[in-house]
XYZ file of C-alpha atoms in Angstrom:
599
model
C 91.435 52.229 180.053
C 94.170 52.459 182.673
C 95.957 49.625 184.397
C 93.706 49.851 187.504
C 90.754 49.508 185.419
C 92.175 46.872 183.478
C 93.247 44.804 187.007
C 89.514 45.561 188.083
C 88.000 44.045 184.567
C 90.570 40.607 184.861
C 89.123 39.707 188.866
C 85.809 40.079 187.285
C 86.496 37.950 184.481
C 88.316 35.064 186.979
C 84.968 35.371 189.056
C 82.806 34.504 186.710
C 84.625 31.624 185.294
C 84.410 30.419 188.946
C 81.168 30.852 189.278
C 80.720 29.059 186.214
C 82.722 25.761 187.315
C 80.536 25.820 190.772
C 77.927 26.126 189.155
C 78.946 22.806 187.320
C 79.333 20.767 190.051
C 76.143 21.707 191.659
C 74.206 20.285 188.791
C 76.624 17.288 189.397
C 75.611 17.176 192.952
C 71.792 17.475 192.255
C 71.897 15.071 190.045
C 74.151 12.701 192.527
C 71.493 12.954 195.342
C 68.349 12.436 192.866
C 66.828 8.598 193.658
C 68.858 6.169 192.061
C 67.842 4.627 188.898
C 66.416 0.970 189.009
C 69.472 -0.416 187.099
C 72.911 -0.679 188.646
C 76.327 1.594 187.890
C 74.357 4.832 189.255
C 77.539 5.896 191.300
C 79.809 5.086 188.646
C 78.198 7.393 185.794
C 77.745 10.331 188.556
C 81.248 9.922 189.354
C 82.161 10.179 185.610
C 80.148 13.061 185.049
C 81.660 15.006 188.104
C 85.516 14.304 187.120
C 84.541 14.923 183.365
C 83.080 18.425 183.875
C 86.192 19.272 186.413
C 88.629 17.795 183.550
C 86.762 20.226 180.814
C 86.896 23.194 183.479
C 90.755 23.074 184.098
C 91.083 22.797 180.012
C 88.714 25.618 178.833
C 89.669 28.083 181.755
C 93.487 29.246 180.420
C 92.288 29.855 176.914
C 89.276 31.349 177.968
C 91.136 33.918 180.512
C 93.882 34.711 177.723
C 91.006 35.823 175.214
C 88.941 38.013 177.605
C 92.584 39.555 178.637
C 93.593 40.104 175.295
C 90.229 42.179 174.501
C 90.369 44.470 177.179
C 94.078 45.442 178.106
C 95.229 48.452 176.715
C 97.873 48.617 173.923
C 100.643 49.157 175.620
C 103.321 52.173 173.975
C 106.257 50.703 172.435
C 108.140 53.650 174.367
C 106.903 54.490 177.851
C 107.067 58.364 178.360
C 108.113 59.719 181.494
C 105.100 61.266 184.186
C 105.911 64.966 184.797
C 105.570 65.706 188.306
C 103.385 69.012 189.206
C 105.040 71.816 189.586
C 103.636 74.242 192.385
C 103.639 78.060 191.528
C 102.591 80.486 194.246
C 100.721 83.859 193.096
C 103.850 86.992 193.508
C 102.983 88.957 196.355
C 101.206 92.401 195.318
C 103.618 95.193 194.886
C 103.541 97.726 198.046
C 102.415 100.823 197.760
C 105.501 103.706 198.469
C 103.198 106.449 198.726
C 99.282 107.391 199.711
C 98.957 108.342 195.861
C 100.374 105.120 194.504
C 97.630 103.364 196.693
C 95.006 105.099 195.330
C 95.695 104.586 192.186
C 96.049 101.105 192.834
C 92.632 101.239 194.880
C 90.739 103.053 191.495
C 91.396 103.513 188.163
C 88.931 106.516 188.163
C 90.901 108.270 190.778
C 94.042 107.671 188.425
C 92.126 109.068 185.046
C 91.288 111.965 187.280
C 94.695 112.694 188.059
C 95.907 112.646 184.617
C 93.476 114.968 182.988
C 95.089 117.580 185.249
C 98.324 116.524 184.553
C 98.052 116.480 180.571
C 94.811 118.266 179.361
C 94.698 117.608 175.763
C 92.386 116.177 172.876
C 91.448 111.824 173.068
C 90.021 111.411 169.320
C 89.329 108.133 167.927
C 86.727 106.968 164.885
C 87.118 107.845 161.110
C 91.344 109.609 159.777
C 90.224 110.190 155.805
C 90.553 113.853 156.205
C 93.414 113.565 158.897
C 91.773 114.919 161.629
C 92.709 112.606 164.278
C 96.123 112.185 163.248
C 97.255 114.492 160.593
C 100.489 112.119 160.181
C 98.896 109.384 160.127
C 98.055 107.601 156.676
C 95.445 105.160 158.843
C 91.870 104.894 157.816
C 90.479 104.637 160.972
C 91.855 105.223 164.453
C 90.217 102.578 166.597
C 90.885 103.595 169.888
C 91.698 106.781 172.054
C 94.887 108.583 170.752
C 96.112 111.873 171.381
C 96.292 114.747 169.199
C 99.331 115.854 169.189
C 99.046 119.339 168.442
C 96.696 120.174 171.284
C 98.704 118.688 173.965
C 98.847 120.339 177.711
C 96.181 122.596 175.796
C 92.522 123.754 177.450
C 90.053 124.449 174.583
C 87.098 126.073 174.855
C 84.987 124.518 172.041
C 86.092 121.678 169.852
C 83.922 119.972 166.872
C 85.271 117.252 164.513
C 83.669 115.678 160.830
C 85.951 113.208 159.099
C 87.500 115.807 156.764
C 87.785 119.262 158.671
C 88.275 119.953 162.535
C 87.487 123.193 164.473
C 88.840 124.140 167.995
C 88.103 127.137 170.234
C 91.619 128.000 171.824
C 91.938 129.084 175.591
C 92.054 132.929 174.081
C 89.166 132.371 172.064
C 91.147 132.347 168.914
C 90.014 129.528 166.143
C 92.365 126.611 164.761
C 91.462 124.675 162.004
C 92.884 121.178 160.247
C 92.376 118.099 158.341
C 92.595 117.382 154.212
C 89.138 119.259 154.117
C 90.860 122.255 155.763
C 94.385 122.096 153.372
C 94.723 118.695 150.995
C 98.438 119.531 151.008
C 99.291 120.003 154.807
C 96.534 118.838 157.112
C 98.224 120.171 160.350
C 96.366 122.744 162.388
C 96.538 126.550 161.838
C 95.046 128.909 163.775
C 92.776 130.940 161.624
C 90.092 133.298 162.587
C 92.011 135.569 165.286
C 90.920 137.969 167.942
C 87.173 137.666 168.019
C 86.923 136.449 171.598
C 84.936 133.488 170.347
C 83.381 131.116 173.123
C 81.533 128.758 171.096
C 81.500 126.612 167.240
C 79.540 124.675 165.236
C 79.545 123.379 161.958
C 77.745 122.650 158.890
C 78.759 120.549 155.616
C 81.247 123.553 154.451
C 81.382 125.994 157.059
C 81.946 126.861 160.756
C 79.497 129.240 162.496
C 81.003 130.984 165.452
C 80.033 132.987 168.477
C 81.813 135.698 170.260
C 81.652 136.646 173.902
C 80.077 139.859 172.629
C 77.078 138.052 170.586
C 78.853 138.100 167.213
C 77.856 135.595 164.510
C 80.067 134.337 162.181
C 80.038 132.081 159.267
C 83.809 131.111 158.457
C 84.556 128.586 155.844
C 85.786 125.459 156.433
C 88.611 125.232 152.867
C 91.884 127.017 153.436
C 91.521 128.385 149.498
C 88.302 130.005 150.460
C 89.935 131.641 153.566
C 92.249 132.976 152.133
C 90.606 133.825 148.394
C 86.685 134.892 149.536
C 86.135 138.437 149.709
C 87.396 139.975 152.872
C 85.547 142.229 155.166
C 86.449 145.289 156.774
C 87.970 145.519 160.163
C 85.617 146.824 162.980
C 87.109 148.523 165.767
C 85.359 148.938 169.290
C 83.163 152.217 169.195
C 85.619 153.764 171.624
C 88.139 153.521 169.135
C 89.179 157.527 167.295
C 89.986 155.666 163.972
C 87.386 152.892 163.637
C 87.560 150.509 160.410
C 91.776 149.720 160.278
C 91.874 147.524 157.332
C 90.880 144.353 155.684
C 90.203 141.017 157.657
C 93.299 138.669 157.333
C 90.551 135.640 156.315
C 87.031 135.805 154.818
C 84.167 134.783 156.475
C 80.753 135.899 156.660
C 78.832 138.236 159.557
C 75.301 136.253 160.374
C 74.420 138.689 163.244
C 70.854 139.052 162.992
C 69.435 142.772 164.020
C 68.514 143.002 167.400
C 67.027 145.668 170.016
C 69.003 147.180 172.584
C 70.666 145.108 175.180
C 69.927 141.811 173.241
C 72.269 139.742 172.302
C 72.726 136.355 170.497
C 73.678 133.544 173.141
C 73.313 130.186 171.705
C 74.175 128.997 168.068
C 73.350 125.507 166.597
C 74.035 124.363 163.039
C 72.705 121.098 160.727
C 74.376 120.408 157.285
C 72.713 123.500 155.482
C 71.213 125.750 158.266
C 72.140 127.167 161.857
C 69.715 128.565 164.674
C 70.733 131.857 166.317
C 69.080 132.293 170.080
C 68.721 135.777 171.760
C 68.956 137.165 175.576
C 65.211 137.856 174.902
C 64.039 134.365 174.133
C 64.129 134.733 170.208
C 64.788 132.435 167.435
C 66.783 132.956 164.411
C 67.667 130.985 161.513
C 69.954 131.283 158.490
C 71.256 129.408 155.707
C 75.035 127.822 156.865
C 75.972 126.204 153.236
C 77.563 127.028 150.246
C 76.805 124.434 148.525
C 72.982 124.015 149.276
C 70.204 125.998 150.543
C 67.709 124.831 153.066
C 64.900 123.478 151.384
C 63.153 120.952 154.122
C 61.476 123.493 156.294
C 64.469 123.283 158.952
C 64.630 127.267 159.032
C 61.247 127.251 160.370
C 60.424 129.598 157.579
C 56.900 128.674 155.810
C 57.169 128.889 151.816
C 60.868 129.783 151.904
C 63.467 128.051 148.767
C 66.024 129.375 147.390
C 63.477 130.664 144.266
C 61.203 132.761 146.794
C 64.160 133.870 149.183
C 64.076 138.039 150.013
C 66.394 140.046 148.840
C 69.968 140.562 149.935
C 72.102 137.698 150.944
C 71.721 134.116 150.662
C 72.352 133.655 154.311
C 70.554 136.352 156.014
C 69.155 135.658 159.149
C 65.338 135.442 159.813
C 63.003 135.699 162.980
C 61.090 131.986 163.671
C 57.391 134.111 164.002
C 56.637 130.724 164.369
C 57.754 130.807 168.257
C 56.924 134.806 168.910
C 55.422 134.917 172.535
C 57.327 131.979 173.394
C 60.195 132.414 175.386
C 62.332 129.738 173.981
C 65.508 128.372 176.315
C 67.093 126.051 174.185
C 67.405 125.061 170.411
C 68.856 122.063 169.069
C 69.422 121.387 165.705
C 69.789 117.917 163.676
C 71.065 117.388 160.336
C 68.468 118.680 158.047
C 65.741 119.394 161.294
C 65.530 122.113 164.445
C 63.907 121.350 167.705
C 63.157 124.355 170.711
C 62.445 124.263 174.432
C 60.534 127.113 176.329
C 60.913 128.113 179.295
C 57.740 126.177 180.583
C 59.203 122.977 179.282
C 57.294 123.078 175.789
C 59.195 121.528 172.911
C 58.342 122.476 169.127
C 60.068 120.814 166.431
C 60.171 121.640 162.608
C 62.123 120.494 159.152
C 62.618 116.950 158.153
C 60.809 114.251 159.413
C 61.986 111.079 157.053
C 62.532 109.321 159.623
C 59.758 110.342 162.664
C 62.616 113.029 163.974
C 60.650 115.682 164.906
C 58.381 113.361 167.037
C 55.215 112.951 165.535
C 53.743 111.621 162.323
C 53.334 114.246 159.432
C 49.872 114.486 157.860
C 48.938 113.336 154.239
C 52.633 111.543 153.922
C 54.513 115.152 153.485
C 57.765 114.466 154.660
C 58.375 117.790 156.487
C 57.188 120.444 158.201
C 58.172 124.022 157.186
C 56.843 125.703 160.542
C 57.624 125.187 164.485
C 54.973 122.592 165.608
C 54.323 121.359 169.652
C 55.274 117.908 170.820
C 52.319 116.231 172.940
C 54.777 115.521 175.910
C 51.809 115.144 178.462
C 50.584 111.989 176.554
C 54.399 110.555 177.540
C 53.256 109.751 181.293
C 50.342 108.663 182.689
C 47.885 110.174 185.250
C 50.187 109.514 188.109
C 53.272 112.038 187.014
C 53.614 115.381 186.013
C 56.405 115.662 183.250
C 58.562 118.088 182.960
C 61.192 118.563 179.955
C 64.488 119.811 181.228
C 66.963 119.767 177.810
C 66.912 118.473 174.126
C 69.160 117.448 171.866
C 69.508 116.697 168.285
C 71.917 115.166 165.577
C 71.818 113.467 162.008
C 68.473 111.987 161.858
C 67.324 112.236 165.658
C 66.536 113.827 168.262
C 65.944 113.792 172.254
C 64.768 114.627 175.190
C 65.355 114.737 178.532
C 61.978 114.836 181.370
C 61.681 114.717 184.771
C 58.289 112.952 185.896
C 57.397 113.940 189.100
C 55.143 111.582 191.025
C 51.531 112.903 192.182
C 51.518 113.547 195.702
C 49.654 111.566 197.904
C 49.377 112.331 201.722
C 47.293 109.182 202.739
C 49.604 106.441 201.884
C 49.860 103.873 204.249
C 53.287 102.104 202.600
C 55.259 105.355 203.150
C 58.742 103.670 203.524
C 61.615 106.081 205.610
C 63.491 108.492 203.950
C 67.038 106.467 203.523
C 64.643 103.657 202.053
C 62.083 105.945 199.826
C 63.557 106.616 196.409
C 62.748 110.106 194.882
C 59.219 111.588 194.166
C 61.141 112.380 190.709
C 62.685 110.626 188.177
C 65.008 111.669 185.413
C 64.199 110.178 181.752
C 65.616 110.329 178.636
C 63.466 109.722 175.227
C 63.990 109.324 172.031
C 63.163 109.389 168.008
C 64.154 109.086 164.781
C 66.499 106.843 162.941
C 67.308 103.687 164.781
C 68.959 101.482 162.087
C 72.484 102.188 163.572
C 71.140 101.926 166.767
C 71.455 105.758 167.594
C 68.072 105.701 169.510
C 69.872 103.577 172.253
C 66.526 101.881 172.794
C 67.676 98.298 172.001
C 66.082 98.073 168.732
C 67.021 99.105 164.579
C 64.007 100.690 163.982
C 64.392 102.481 160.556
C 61.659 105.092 161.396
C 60.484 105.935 164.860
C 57.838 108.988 164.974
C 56.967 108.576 168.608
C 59.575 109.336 171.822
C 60.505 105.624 172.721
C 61.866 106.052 176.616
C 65.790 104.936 176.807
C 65.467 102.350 179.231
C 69.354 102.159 179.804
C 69.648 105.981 180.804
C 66.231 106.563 182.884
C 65.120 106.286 186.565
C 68.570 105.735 187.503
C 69.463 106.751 191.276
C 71.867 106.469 193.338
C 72.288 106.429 197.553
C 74.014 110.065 198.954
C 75.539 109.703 201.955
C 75.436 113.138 202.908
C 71.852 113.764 202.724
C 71.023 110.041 203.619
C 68.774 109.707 201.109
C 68.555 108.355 197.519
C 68.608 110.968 194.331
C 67.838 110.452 190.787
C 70.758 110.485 188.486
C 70.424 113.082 185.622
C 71.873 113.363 182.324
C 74.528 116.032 182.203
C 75.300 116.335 179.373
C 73.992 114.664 175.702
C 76.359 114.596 172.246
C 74.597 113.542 169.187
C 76.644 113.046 166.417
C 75.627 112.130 162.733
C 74.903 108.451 163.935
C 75.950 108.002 166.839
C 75.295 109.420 170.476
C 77.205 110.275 174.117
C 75.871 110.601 177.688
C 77.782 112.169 180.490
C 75.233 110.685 183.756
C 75.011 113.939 186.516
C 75.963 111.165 189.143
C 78.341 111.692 192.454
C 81.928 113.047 191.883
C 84.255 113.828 193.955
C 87.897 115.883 192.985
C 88.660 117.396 196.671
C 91.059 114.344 197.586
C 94.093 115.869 198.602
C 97.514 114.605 200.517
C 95.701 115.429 203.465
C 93.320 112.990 203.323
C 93.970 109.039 204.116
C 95.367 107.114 201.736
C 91.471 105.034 200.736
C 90.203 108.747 200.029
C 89.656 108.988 196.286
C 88.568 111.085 193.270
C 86.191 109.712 190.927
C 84.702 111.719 188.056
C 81.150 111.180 185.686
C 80.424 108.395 183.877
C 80.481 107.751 179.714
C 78.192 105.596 178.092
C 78.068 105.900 174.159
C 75.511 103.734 171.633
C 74.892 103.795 167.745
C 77.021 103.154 164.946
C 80.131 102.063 164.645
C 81.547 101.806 161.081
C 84.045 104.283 161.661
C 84.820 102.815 164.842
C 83.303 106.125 166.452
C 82.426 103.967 169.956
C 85.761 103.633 170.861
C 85.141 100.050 171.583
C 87.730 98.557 169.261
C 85.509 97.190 167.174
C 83.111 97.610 164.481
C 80.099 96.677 165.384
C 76.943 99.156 166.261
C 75.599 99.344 169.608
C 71.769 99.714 169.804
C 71.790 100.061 173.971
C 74.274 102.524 175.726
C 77.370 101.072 176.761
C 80.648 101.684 178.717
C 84.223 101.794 176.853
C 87.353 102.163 178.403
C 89.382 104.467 179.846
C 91.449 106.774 177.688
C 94.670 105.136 178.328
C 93.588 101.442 178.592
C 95.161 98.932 177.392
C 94.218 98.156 173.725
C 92.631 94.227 174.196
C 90.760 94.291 177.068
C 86.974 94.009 176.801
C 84.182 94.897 178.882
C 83.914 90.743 179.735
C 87.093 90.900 181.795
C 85.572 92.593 184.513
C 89.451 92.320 185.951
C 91.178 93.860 183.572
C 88.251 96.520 182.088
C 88.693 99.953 183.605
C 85.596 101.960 182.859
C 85.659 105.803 181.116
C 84.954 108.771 183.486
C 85.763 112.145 182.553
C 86.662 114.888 185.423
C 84.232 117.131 186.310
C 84.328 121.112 186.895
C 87.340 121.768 189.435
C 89.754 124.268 190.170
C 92.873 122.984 189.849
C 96.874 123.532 189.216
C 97.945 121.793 186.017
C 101.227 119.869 185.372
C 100.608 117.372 188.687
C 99.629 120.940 190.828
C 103.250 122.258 189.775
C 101.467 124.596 187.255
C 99.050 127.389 186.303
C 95.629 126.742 188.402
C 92.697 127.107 186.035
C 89.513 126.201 186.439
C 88.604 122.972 184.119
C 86.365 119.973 182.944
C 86.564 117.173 180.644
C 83.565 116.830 177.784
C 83.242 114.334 175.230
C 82.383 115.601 171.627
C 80.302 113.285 169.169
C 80.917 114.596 164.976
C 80.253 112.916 161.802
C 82.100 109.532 162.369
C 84.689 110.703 164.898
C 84.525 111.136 168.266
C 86.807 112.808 170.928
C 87.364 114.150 174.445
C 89.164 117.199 175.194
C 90.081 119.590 178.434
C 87.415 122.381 178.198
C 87.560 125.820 180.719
């Protein structure tokens, strides 16, 4: 209680011990004026009374103010401490801007990660360092946010894929680089391997790395330096223009997967799980082959009914075979997961075939079998209802799941009445992304741990999204440009607006802005990038590459969102360089994830 309160409480107490006193006399008074009694010395006892009960007033009143203050003041401190006056602090002016590009980067953060990624293309990795492969110098189990890899700095890659023990880059020349304890136990650092085979794209399996060259080439390399360099090594093919052909013995083994082809077809799309890859031709044709050393397919994934390792044809282990299953299909796309394989026509059917554990090929398997050894056709149609016409535009697969992406288009109807105006009327068709499979680290980005999920649940986070384009005055959907499933968790790179054409021309609020990132599912390796450990069931944003470690998503101030820079021709080293024409893509693996400058 403070001393005002304590003033307040004493005139409150002195009032009511007045009060009390009047209220004294008055009885004295009433009983004064009452009719006086038959026998004399009346006056004399009302006069008593009245000077008594003043007398026992003026007694009672000191001691009975001293108690009632001595209950409620406050103990006062022995030793009275000094107030501290307020001190007024005025927010520092912001700092002015010297230039137009200092004020964009001010006005966006986007516009500034833009920037950069022309400035220092490179390799962001972040998630699980056993093997090295983040940061070969590095003795850290886990890398739990962005960092650089050294090696790869101011370099454009063409391909990049990352597990926790071995790493596998594409170079600029098509040549391939390899690191990480998996690679070499005694010196993790990269090496370039695999030389002069043009390649353009990677994948990779438990041991080994299947490549494609420009010219349709298959090959299965090995991911352990000691096989490299100890495996058997084949001969040297020249081009057929060449007067001396074969020249020698490749510097590093590998094995040729090429399957046997007509003329003018060509292999143009590889995919690989832990113990099998998928081989697609010019023609529409599938291919599979065994990509393991150290197991053979043996859950239908090849698409081949019957086929082990006991029943296998003759020749080599890892021969390719023909998918009959999908002859007079002209297939588009193939995806495959860890131990599964899923296809897309060209009509926008999907087939799916291999392990199904946990409901990853999209349907539930008859009489409990827990895979399915030939290609078999998702009911999509059943997906919508009477009202849209769906459409499947790209899958994708990892680990234990798999997705899809469909664009519903609405029925027309010519008669409706509501028909709002074009800036107002969002799109006849909208852009949805489904999923199924394992959801117990959250991969399926649906908000839920399901362990097994047979049918396509509809990623609520990632579908019907649109935004307003000012140049056509109109909404339009927002589509998924690009997918990365890794072994358990997942990326999305949203098709939305971008724009990389600011220049010094423009004023100084003109900005570039590039795609967004969301990434979901586990997070025990810290593979989000979020800084922490703990899985993410719905898609979510993380922050920029060179944020500051700290800052969450709550502190809407501080948080600067991840974009990476779309497809633009550019000059590199802050337009003081080289011009080349380059994007940013974001890579998902088994427990590590990364971005990297890609031509």
């Amino acid at each position: 209680m403070n001393a005002s309160q304590a003033a307040i409480r004493r005139a409150a107490v002195r009032a009511q011990a007045r009060h009390s006193l009047l209220a004294t006399a008055r009885q004295v008074r009433y009983a004064s004026n009452a009719a006086p009694p038959r026998r004399g010395g009346g006056k004399f006892i009302g006069f008593a009374a009245v000077f008594g009960g003043a007398a026992a007033g003026s007694y009672f009143y000191p001691k009975v103010m001293a108690k009632f203050e001595h209950e409620q003041e406050p103990e006062q401190p022995t030793k009275k401490k000094a107030t501290r006056k307020a001190e007024l602090q005025f927010e520092n002016p912001p700092e002015r801007a010297a230039t137009k590009e200092e004020t964009r980067d001010i006005l966006s953060s986007q516009h500034h990660q833009v920037k950069e990624s022309w400035k220092h293309p490179g390799i962001y990795a972040w998630g699980s360092n056993v093997g090295r492969v983040i940061d070969p110098n590095s003795k850290e189990k886990y890398v739990k946010l962005p960092r650089r890899v050294a090696y790869f700095d101011d370099q454009i890659l063409r391909d990049l894929k990352l597990t926790q023990w071995f790493g596998a880059a594409v170079t600029e020349k098509g040549d391939l680089v390899q690191w990480g304890l998996g690679f070499n136990k005694d010196d993790p650092s990269p090496l370039p391997t695999l030389t002069g085979k043009d390649i353009i794209k990677i994948d990779v399996s438990a041991d080994r790395i299947i490549a494609l060259s420009r010219k349709g080439n298959v090959y299965s390399i090995p991911s352990s330096y000691e096989d490299l360099e100890g495996g058997l090594k084949e001969e040297q093919v020249r081009s057929s223009w060449s007067l001396w052909g074969n020249t020698g013995k490749e510097l590093v083994h590998f094995r040729p997967l090429t399957p046997s082809l007509g003329r003018g077809e060509t292999v143009i799309d590889i995919s690989a799980g832990e113990e099998h890859c998928l081989m697609l031709t010019s023609k529409g044709r599938v291919f599979s082959a065994a990509a393991s050393a150290l197991e053979f397919p043996s859950k239908g994934q090849m698409g081949i009914p019957g086929l082990s390792w006991d029943n296998r044809p003759a020749g080599s282990y890892d021969q390719p075979h023909e998918v009959l299953g999908l002859k007079g299909f002209v297939i588009d796309q193939i995806a495959a997961g860890a131990h599964h394989s899923v296809a897309l026509d060209n009509t926008g059917k999907v087939f799916s075939f291999g392990d199904n554990s946990f409901g990853q090929l999209g349907f539930d398997t008859e009489f409990g079998r827990a895979s399915v050894d030939s290609p078999s056709l998702l009911a999509t149609n059943r997906l919508y209802g009477n009202d849209s016409i769906p459409t499947v535009t790209s899958i994708a697969a990892g680990g234990n799941n798999s997705f899809l992406s469909i664009d519903a288009a609405e029925r027309i109807r010519h008669d409706d009445p509501k028909a709002l105006a074009l800036s107002k009327r969002l799109p006849r068709t909208t852009s949805d992304l489904w999923a199924f499979g394992q959801g117990v680290y959250g991969t399926l980005g649906t908000g839920r741990w399901s362990h097994v999920s047979p049918r396509p649940t509809k990623v609520k986070a990632l579908s019907a999204l649109f935004e307003f384009n000012e140049k056509s005055n109109a909404m339009a959907p927002i589509k998924l440009k690009a997918l990365s499933i890794g072994t358990t968790h997942c990326s999305a790179v949203l098709g939305n607006l971008t724009e990389t054409s600011v220049s010094s021309t423009n004023s100084a609020n003109a900005i570039n802005w590039g795609s967004d990132v969301l990434l979901w599912g586990g997070n025990e390796h810290y593979q989000l990038g979020t800084g922490k450990r703990t899985n993410m069931n719905t898609p979510t944003y993380i922050g920029a590459l060179d944020a500051e470690p700290g800052v969450s998503q709550g502190d809407q101030s501080e948080f600067h969102r991840l974009c990476i820079t779309p497809r633009s021709t550019v000059r590199l080293d802050g337009g003081k360089g080289r011009k080349v024409t380059m994007e940013q893509k974001i890579e998902c693996g088994k427990y590590v994830t990364a971005v990297y400058s890609a031509v």
